[in-house]
CSV table of C-alpha atoms (C1' of nucleotides) in Angstrom, one decimal:
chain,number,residue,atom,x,y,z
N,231,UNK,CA,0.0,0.0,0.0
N,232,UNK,CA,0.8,3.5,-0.3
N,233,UNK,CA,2.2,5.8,2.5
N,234,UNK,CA,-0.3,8.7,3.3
N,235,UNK,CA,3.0,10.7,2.4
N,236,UNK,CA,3.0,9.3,-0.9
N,237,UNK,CA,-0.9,9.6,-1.1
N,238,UNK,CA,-0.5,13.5,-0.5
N,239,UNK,CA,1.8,13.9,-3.1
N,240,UNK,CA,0.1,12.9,-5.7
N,241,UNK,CA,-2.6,14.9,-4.6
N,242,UNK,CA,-0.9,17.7,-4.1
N,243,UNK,CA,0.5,17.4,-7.4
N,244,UNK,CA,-3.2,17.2,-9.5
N,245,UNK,CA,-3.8,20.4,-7.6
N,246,UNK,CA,-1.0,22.1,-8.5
N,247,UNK,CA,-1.7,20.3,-12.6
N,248,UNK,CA,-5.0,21.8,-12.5
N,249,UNK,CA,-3.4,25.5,-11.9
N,250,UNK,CA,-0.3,24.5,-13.8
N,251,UNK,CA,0.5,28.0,-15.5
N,252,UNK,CA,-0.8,30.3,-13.1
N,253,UNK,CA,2.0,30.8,-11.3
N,254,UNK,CA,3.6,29.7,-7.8
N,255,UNK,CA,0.7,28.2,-5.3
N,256,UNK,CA,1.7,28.3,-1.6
N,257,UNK,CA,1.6,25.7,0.6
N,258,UNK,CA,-1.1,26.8,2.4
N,259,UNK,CA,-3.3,27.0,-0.4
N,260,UNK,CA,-2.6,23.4,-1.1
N,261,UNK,CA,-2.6,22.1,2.3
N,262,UNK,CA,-6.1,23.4,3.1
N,263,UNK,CA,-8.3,22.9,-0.2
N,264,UNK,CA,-6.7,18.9,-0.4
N,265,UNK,CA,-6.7,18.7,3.6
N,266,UNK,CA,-3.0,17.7,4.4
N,267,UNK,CA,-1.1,18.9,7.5
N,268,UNK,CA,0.8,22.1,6.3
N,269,UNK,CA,3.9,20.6,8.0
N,270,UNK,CA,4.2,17.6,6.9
N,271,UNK,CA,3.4,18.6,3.3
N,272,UNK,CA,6.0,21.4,3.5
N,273,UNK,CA,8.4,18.5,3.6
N,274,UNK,CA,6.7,16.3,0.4
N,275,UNK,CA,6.9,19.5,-1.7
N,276,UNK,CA,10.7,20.3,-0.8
N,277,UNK,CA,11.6,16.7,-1.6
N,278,UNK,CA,9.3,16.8,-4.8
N,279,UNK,CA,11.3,20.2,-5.8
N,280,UNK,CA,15.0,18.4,-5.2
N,281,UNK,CA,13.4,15.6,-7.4
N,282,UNK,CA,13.0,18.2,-10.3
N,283,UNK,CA,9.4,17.6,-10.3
N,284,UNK,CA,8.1,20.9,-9.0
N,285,UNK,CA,9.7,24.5,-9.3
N,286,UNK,CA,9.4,27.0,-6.0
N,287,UNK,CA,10.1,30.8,-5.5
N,288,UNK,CA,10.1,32.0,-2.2
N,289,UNK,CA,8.7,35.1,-0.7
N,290,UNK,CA,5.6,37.2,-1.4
N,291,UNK,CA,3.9,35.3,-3.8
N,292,UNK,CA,6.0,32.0,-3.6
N,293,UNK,CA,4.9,29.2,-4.2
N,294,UNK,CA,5.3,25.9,-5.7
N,295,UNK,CA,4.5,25.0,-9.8
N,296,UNK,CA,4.9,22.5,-12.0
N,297,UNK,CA,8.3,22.6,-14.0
N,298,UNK,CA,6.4,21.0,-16.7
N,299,UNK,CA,2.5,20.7,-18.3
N,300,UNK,CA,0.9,17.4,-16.4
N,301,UNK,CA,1.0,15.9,-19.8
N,302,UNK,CA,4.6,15.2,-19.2
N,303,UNK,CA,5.0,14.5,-15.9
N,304,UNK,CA,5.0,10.3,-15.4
N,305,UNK,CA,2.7,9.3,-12.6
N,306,UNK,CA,5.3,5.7,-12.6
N,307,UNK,CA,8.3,8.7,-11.6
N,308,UNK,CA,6.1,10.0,-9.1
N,309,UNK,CA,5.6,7.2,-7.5
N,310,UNK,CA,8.6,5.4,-7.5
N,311,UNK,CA,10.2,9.2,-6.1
N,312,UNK,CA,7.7,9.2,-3.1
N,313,UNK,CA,7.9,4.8,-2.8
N,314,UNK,CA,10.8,3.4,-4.1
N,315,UNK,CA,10.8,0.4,-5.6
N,316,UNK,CA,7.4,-0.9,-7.6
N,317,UNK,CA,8.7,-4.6,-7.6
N,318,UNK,CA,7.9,-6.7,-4.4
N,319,UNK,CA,11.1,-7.6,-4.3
N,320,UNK,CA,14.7,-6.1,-4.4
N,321,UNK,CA,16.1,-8.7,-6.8
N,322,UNK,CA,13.6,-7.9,-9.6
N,323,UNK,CA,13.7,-4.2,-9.1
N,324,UNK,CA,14.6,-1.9,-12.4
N,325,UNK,CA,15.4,1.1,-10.7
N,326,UNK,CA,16.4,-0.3,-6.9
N,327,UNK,CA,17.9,-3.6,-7.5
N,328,UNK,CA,19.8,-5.3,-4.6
N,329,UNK,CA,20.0,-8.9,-4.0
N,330,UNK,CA,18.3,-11.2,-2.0
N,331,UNK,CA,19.3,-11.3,1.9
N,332,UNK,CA,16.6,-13.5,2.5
N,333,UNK,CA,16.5,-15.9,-0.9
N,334,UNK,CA,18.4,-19.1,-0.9
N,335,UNK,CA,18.4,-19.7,-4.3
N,336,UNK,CA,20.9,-18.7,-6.9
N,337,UNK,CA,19.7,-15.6,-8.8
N,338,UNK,CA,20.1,-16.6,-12.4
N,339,UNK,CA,17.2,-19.2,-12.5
N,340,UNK,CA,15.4,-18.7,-9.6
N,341,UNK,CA,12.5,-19.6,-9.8
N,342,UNK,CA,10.7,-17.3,-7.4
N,343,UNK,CA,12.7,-14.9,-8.9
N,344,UNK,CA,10.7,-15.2,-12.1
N,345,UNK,CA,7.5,-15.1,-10.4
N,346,UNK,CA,7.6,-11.9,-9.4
N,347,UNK,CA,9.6,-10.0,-12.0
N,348,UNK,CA,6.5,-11.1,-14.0
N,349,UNK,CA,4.5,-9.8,-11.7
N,350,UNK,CA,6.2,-6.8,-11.6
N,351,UNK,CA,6.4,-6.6,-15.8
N,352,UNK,CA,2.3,-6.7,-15.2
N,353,UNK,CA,2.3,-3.7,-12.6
N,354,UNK,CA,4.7,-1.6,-14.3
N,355,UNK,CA,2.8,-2.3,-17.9
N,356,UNK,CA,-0.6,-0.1,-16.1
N,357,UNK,CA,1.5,2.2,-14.9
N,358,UNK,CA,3.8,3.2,-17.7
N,359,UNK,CA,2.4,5.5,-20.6
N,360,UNK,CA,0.2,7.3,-17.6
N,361,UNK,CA,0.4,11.1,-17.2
N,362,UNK,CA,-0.5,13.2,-14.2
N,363,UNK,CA,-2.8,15.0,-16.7
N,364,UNK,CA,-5.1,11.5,-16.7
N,365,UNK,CA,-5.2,12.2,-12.5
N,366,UNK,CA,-7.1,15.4,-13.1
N,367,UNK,CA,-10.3,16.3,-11.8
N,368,UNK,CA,-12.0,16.7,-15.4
N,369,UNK,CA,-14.6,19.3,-12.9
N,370,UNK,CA,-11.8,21.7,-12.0
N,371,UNK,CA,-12.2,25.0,-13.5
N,372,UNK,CA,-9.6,25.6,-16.1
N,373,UNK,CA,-10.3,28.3,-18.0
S,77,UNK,CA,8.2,-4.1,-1.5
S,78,UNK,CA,7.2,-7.6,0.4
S,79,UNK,CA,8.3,-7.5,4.3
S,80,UNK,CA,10.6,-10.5,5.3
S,81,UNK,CA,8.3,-12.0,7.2
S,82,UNK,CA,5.8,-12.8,3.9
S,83,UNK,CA,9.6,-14.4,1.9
S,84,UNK,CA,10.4,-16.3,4.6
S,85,UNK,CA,6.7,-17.9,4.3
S,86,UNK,CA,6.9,-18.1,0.8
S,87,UNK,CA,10.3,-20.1,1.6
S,88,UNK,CA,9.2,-21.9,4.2
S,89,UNK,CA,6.1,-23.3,2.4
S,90,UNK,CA,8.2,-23.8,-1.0
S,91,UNK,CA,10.2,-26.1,0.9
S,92,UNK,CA,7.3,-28.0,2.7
S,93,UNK,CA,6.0,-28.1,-1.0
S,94,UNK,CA,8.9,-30.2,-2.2
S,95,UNK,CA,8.4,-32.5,0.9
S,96,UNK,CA,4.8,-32.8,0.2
S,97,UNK,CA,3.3,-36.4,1.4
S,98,UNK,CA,6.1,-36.9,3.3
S,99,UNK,CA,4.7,-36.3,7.1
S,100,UNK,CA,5.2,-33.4,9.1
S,101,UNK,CA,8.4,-31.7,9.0
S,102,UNK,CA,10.0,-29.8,12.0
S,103,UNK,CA,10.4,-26.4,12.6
S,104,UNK,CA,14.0,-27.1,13.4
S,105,UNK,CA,14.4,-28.6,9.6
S,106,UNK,CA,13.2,-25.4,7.8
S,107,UNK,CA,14.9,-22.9,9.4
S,108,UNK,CA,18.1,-24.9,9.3
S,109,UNK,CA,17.4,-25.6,5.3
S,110,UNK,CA,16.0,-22.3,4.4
S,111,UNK,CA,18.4,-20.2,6.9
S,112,UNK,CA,15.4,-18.2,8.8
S,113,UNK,CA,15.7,-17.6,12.6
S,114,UNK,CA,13.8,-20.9,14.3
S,115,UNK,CA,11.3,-18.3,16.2
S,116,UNK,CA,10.5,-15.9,13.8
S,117,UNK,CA,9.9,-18.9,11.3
S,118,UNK,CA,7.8,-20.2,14.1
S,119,UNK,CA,5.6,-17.1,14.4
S,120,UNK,CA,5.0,-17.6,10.9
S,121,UNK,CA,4.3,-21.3,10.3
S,122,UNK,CA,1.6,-20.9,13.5
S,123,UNK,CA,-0.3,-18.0,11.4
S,124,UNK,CA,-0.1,-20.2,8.2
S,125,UNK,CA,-1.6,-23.1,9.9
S,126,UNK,CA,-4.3,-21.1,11.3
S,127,UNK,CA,-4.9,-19.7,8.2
S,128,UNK,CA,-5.4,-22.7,6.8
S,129,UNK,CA,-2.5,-23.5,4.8
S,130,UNK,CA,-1.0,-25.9,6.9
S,131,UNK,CA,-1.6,-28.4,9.4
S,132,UNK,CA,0.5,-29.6,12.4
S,133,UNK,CA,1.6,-31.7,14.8
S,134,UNK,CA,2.5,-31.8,18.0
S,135,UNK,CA,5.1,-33.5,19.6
S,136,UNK,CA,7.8,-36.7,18.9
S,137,UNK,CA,8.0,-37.0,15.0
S,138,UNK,CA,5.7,-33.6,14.3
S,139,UNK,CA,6.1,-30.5,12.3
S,140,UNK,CA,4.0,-29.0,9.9
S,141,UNK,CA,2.8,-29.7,6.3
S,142,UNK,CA,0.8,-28.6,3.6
S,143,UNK,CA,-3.1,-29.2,4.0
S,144,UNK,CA,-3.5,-29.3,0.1
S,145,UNK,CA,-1.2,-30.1,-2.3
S,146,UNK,CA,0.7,-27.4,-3.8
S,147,UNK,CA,-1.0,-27.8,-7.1
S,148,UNK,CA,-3.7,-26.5,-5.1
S,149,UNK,CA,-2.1,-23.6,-3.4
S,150,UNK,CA,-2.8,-20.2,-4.8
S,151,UNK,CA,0.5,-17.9,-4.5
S,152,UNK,CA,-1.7,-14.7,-4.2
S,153,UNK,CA,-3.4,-16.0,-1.0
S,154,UNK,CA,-0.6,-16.3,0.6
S,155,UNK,CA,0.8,-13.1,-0.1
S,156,UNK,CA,-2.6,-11.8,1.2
S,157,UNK,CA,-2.5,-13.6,4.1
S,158,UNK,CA,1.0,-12.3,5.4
S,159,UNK,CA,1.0,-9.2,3.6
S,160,UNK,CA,-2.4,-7.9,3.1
S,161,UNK,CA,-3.5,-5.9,0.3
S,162,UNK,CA,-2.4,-6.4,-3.4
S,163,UNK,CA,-4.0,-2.9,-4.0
S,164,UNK,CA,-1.6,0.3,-3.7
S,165,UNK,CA,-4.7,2.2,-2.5
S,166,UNK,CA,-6.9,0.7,0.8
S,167,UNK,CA,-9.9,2.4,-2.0
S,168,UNK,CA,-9.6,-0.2,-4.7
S,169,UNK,CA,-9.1,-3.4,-2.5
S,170,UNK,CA,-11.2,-6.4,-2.7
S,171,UNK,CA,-10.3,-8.3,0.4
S,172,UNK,CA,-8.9,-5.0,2.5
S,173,UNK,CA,-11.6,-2.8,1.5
S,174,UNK,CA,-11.1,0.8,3.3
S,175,UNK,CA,-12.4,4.2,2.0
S,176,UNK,CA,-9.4,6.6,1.5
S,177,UNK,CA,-8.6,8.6,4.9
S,178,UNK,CA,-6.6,11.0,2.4
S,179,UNK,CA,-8.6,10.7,-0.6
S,180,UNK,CA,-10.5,14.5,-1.3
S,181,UNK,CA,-12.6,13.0,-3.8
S,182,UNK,CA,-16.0,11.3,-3.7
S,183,UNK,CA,-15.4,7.4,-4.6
S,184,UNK,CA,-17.4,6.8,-7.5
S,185,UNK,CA,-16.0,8.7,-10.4
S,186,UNK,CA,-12.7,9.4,-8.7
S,187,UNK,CA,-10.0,9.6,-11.5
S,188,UNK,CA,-7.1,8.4,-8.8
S,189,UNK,CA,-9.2,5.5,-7.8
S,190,UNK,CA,-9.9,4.4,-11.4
S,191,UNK,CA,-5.7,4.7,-11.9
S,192,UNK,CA,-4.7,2.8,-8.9
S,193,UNK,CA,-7.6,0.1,-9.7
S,194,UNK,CA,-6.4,-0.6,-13.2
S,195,UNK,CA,-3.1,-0.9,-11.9
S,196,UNK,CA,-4.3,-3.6,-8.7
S,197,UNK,CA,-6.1,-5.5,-11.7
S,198,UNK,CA,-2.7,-6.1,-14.0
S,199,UNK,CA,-1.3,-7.1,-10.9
S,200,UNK,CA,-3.7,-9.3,-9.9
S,201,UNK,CA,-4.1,-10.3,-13.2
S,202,UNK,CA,-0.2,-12.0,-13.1
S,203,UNK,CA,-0.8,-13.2,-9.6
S,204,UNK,CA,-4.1,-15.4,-10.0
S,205,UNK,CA,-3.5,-18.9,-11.5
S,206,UNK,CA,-0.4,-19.2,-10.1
S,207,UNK,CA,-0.1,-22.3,-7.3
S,208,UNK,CA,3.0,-22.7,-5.4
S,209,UNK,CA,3.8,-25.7,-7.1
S,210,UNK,CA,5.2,-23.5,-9.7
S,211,UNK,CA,7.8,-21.9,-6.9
S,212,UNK,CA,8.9,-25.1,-6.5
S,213,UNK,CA,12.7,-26.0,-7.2
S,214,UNK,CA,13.0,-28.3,-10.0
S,215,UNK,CA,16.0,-29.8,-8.7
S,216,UNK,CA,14.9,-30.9,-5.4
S,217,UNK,CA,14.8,-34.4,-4.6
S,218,UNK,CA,11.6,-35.1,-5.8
S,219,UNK,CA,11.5,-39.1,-5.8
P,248,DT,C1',13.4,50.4,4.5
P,249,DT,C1',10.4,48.1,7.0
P,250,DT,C1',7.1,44.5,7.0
P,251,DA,C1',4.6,40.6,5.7
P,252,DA,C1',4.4,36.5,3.1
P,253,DA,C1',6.6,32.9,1.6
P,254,DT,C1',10.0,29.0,1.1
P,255,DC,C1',14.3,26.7,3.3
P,256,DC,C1',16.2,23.7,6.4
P,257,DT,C1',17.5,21.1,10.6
P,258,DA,C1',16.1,18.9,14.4
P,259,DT,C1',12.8,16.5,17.1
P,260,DT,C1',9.1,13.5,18.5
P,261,DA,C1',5.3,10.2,18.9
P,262,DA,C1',3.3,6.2,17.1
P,263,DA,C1',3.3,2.2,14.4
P,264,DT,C1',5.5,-1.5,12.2
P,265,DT,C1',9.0,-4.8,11.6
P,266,DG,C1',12.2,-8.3,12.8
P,267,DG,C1',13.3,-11.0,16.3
P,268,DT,C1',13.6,-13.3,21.2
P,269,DA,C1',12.2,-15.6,25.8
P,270,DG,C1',10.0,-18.7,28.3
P,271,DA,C1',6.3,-21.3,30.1
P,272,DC,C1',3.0,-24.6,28.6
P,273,DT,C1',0.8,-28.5,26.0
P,274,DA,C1',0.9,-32.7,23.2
P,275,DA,C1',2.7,-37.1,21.6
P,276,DA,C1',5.8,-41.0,21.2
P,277,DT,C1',8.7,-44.3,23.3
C,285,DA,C1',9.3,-40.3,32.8
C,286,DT,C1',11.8,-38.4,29.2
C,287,DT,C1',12.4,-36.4,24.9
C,288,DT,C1',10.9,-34.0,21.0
C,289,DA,C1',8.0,-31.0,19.1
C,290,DG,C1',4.3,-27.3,18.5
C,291,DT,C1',1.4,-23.4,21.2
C,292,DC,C1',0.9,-19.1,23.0
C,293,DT,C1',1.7,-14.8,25.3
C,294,DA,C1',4.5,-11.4,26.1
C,295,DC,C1',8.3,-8.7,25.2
C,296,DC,C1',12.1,-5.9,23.0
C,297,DA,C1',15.0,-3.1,19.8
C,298,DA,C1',15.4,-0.9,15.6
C,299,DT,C1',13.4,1.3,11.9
C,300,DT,C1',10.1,3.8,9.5
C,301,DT,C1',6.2,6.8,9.2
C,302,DA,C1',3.7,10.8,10.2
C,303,DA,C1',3.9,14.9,11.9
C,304,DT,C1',5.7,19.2,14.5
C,305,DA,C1',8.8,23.1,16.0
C,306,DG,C1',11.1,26.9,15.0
C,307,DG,C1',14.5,29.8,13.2
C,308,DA,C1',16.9,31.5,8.8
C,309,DT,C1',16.3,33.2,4.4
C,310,DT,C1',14.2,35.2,0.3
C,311,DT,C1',11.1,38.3,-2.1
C,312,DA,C1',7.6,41.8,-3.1
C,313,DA,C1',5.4,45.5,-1.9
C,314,DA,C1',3.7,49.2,1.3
DNA sequence: TTTAAATCCTATTAAATTGGTAGACTAAAT
DNA sequence: ATTTAGTCTACCAATTTAATAGGATTTAAA
């Protein structure tokens, strides 16, 4: 399952897509209309700046942005950002590998091994191709 | 990611699988075999049996064993039964059904929901059909 | 140039989860 | 009776998660 951490990222993110172009959005603005703890938030937009996802400018009418439209912005990045690894386990992960402490079995040819890299091919296949843009309320005004 | 607690059952019941028919087989056997620490794997084998994966018995010449064969033995099942929910979201679970604490969106026609449910159903989708007799090591004595 | 509105950043904390251990008790076989 | 084995409750340490505190810094505008 998700963390809430990663869960408030994302939707701090489709409100920030669906005012993407108007400029820096504080924190607070985002914290109360999506209901997170202004705190704890602060931290999930800092990290998702230092990731290159968002864009900040402090001061009077700081904020945070989008760097890019929510058509470009891979909800699969996002996730594996806030998450780490999509694969259940380290010796089938892409972007996290690391072997096995716990497997007794030699990697090339386990069997278990297999299992779950196909399970991970199958995760990864719905996520991949998905935009931030498809995470938008279709309701929100943009004019 | 899957805790170490759900590989060493998947380990632990892997190996009973290739001593299937064979009587019950000691704690002390597994965790020497399969290199897990004798009381976690003990924890572990007790929650399986009373899920009702395996059986066990007590005393001189007991251990545990596989109720069914492992033909029979759905893979996803045990991951939900050590690990809960396949589902990234507690939203879009079948068996773990929760609403979303975090979620600002009504449930029916929310666009994250319908994301994180496609996603649950390709991973599902490679998970179901899958019996542990196809974790099994080929190369075990299997006479 | 002062002030207010923001982000930046480090540290801290409380609660929950994870990984693992201890030890007394019960059951069965010889 | 003794030995071998599972049962069960409680406990513990480390890590992670969720959240908070508070000062430093940056910026725009009054």
């Amino acid at each position: 399952m998700l963390s809430a951490k990663t869960q408030y990222a994302i939707h701090a993110l489709t409100f920030l897509g669906e005012r993407f172009g108007k400029g820096p959005i504080p924190i607070s603005q985002i914290a109360e209309h999506r209901q997170i703890p202004y705190k704890f938030l602060e931290a999930i937009l800092l990290e998702l700046r230092k990731s290159g996802v968002l864009g900040s400018k402090a001061g009077k009418n700081g904020g945070y942005y989008l760097l890019r439209p929510p058509e470009e912005v891979p909800v699969v990045d996002v996730i594996r950002q806030m998450e780490g690894p999509i694969s259940l386990l380290p010796c089938v992960s892409k972007k996290f590998y690391e072997s096995c402490r716990v497997c007794p079995h030699a990697e090339p040819g386990c069997i278990v091994r297999e299992f779950f890299r196909q399970v991970r091919d199958s995760t990864l296949h719905a996520m991949e191709g998905r935009y931030l843009s498809e995470l938008l309320d279709p309701h929100a005004l943009k004019e």
